[in-house]
PDB file of C-alpha atoms in Angstrom:
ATOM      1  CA  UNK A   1      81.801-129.665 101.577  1.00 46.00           C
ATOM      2  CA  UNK A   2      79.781-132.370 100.407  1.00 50.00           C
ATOM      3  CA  UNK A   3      76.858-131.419 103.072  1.00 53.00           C
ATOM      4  CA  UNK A   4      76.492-128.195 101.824  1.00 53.00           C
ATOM      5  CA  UNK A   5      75.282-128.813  98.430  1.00 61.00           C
ATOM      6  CA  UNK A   6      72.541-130.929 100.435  1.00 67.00           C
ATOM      7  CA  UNK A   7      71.320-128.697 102.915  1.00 70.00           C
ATOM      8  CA  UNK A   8      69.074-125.651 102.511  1.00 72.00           C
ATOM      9  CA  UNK A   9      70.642-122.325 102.883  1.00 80.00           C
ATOM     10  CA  UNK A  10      70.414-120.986 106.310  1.00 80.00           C
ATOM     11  CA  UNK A  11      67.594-118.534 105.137  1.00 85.00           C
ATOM     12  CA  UNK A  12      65.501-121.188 104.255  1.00 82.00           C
ATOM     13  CA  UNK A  13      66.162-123.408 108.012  1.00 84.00           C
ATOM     14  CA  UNK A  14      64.987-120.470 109.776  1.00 83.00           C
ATOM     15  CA  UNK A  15      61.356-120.309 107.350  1.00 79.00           C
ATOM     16  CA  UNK A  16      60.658-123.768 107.614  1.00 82.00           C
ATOM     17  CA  UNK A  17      61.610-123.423 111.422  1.00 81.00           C
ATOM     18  CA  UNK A  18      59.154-120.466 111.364  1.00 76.00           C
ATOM     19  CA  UNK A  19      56.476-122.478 109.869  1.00 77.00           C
ATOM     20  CA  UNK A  20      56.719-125.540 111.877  1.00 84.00           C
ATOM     21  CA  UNK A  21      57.435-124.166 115.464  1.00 86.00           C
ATOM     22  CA  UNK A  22      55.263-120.278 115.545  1.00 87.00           C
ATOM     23  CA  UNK A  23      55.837-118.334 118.751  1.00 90.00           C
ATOM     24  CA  UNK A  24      54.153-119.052 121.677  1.00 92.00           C
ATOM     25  CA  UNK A  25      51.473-117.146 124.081  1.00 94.00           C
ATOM     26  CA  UNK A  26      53.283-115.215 125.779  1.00 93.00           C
ATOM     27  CA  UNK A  27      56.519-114.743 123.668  1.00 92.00           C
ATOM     28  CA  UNK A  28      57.222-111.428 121.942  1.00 93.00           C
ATOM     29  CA  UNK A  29      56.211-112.116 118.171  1.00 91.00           C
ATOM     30  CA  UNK A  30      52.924-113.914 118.975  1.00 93.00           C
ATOM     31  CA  UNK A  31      50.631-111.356 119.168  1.00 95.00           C
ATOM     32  CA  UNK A  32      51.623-110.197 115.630  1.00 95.00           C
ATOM     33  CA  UNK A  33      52.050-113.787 114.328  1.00 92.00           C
ATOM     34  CA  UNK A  34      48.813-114.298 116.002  1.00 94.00           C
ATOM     35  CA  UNK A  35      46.773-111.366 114.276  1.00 96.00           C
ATOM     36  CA  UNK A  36      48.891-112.028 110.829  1.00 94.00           C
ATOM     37  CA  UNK A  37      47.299-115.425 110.931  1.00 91.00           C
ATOM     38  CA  UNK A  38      43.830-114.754 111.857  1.00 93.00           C
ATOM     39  CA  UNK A  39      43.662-112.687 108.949  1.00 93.00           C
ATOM     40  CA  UNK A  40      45.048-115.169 106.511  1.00 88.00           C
ATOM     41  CA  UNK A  41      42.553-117.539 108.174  1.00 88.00           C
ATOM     42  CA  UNK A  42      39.461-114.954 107.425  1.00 90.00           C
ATOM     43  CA  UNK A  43      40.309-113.963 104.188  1.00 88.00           C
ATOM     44  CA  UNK A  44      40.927-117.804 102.720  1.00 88.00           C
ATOM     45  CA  UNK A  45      37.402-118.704 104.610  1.00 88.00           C
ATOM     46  CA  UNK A  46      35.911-115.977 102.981  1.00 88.00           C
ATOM     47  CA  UNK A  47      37.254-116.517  99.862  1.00 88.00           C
ATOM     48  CA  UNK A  48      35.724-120.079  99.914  1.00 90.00           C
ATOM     49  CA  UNK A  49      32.328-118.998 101.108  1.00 91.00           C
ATOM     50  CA  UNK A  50      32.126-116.403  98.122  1.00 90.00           C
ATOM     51  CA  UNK A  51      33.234-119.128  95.852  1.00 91.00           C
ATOM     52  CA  UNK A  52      31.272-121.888  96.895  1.00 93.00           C
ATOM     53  CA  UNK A  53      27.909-119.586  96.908  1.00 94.00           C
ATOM     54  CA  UNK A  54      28.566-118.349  93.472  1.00 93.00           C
ATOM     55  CA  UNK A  55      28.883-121.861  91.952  1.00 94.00           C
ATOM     56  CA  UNK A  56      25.996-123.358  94.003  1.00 96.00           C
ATOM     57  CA  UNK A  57      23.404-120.632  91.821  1.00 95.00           C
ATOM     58  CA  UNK A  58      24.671-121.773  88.607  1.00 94.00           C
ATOM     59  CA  UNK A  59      22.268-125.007  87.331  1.00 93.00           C
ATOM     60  CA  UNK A  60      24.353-127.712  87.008  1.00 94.00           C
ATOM     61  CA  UNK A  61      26.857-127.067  89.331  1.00 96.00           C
ATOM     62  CA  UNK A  62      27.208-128.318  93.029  1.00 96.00           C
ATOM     63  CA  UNK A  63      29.856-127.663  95.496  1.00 94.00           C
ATOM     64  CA  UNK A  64      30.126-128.637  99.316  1.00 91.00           C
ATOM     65  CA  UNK A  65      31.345-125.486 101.701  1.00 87.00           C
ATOM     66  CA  UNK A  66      34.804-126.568 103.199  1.00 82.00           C
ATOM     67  CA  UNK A  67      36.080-123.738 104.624  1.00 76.00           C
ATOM     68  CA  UNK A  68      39.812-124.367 105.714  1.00 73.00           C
ATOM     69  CA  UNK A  69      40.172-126.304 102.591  1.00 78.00           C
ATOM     70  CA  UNK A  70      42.883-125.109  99.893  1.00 84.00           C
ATOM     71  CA  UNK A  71      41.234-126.385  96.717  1.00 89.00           C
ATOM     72  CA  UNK A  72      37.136-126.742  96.210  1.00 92.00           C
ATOM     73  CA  UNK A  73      35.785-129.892  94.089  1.00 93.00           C
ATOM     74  CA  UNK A  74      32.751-128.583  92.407  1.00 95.00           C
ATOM     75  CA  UNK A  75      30.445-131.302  90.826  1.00 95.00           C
ATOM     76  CA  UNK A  76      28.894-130.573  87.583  1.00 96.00           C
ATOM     77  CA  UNK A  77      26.575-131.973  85.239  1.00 95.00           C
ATOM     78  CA  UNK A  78      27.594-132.629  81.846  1.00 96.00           C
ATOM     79  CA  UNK A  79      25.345-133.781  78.604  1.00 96.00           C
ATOM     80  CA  UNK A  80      25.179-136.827  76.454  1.00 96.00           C
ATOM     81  CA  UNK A  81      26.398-134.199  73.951  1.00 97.00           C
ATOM     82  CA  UNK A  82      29.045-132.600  75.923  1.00 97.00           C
ATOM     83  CA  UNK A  83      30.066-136.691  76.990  1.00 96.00           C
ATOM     84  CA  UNK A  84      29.758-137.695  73.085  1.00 97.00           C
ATOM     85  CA  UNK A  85      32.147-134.863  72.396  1.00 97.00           C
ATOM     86  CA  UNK A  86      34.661-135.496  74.895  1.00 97.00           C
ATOM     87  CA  UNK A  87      34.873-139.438  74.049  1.00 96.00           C
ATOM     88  CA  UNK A  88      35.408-138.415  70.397  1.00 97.00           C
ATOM     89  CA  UNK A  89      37.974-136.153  71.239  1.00 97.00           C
ATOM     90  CA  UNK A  90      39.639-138.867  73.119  1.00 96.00           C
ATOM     91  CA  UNK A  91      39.168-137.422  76.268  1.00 96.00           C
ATOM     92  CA  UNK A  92      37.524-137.881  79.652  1.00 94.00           C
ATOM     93  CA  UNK A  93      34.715-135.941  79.878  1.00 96.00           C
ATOM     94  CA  UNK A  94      35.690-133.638  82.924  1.00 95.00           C
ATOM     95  CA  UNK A  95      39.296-133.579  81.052  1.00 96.00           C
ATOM     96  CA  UNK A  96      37.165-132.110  78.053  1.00 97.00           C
ATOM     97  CA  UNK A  97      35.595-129.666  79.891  1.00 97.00           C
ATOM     98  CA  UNK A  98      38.902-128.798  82.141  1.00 97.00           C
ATOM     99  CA  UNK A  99      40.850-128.695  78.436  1.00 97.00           C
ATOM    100  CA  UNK A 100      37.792-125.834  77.595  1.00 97.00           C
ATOM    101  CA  UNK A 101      37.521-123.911  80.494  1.00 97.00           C
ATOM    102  CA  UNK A 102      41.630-123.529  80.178  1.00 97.00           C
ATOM    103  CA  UNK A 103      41.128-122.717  76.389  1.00 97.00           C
ATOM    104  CA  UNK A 104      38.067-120.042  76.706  1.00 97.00           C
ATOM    105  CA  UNK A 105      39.182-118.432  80.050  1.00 95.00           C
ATOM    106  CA  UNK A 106      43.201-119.532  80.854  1.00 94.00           C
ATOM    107  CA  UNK A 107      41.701-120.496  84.200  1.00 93.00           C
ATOM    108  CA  UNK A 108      43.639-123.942  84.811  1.00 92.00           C
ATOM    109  CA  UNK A 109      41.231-126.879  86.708  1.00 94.00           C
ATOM    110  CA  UNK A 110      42.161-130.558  87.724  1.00 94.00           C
ATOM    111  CA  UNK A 111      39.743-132.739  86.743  1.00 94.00           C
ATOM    112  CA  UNK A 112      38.040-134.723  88.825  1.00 91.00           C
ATOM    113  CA  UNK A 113      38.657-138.233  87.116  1.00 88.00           C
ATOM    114  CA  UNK A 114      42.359-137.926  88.339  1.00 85.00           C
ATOM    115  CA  UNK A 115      41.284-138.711  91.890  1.00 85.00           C
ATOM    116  CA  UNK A 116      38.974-141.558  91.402  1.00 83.00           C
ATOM    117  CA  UNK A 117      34.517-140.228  91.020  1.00 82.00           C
ATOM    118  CA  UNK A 118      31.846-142.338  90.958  1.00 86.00           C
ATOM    119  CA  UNK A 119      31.073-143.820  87.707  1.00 87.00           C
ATOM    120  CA  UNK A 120      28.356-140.784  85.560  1.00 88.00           C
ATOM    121  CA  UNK A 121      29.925-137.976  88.326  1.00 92.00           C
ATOM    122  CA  UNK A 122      32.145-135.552  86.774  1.00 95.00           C
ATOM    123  CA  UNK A 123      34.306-132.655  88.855  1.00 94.00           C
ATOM    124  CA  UNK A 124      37.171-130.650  88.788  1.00 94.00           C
ATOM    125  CA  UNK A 125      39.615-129.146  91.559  1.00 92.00           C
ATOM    126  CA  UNK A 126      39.452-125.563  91.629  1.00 91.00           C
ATOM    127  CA  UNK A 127      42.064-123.555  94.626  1.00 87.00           C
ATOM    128  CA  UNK A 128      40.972-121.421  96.594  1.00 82.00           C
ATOM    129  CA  UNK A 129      44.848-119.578  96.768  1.00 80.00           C
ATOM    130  CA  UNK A 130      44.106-117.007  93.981  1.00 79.00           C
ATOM    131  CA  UNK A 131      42.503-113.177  95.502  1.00 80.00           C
ATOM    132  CA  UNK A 132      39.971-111.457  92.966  1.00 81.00           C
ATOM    133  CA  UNK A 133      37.282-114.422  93.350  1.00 81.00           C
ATOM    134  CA  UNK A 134      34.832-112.081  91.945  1.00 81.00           C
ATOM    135  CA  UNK A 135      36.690-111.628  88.585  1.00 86.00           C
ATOM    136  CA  UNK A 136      38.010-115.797  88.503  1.00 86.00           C
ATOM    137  CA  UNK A 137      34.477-117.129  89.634  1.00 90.00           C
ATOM    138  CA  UNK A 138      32.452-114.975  86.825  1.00 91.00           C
ATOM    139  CA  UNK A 139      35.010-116.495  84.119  1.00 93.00           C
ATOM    140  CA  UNK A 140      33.820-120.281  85.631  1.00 93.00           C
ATOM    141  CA  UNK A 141      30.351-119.181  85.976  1.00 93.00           C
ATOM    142  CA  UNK A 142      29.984-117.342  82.407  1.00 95.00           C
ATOM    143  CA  UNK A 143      32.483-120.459  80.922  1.00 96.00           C
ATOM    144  CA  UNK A 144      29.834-123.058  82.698  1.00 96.00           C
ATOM    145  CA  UNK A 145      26.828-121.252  81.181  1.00 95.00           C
ATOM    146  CA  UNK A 146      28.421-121.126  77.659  1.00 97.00           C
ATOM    147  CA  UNK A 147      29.198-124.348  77.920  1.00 97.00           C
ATOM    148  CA  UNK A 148      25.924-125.629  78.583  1.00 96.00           C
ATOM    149  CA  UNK A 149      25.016-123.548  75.509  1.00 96.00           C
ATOM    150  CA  UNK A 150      26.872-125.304  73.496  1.00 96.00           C
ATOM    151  CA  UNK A 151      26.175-128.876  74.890  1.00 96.00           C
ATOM    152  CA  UNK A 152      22.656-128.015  76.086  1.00 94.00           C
ATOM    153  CA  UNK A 153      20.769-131.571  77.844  1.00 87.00           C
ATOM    154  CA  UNK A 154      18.266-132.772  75.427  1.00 78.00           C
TER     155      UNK A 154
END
């Protein structure tokens, strides 16, 4: 009895069995699993095309194509104002800017200074899960411009 309050239900052995062994050429589900794929495949890449183009035109943000990736790190460029603000807030200055982004658009970041940037360099991890990039990349965008507003470079 004790085993089967450790063990996944039966539904979830078959998934991850799914997941980790997928039909073969030539067996009867791999043309579907094939073409099912594919399309997952397309749409992600072309989600993270779309994404990383639309950040790249905004000024003082950069971000490096990586198509297959699940989460973009965009690199932006933050003021002495916007990095005065932060440190008297108590915060990291990516962390400031992740803490206003969630505020202004409920769009939840990581920032970058949780995985170790080069001293000045400030990012934030963005996935590239969510559909409707047009709608979730215009909130960063409009949020990045604003922003800048706000902080503008001197």
């Amino acid at each position: 009895m004790v085993s089967v309050g450790l063990c996944p239900a039966l539904q979830g052995q078959i998934g991850v069995d799914c997941m980790v062994r997928p039909p073969k050429e030539g067996e009867e589900s791999y043309a579907l699993w094939k073409k099912e794929t594919d399309a997952i495949h397309k749409a992600l890449a072309q989600r993270i095309a779309q994404m990383v183009a639309a950040l790249n035109a905004v000024e003082g943000v950069s971000c490096v194509d990586s198509p297959g990736a699940l989460y973009l790190y965009p690199k932006i460029q933050l003021s002495d104002k916007a990095i005065k603000a932060a440190k008297t807030a108590g915060k990291e200055p990516d962390a400031f800017y992740a803490l206003a982004l969630l505020d202004a658009t409920g769009i939840c970041v990581v920032p970058g200074s949780g995985f170790g940037q080069k001293e000045g360099e400030y990012h934030y991890r963005l996935t590239c899960l969510c559909p409707g990039v047009e709608e979730y990349v215009g909130k960063l965008v409009k949020f990045h411009e604003d922003f800048t507003k706000k902080y503008p470079h001197a």
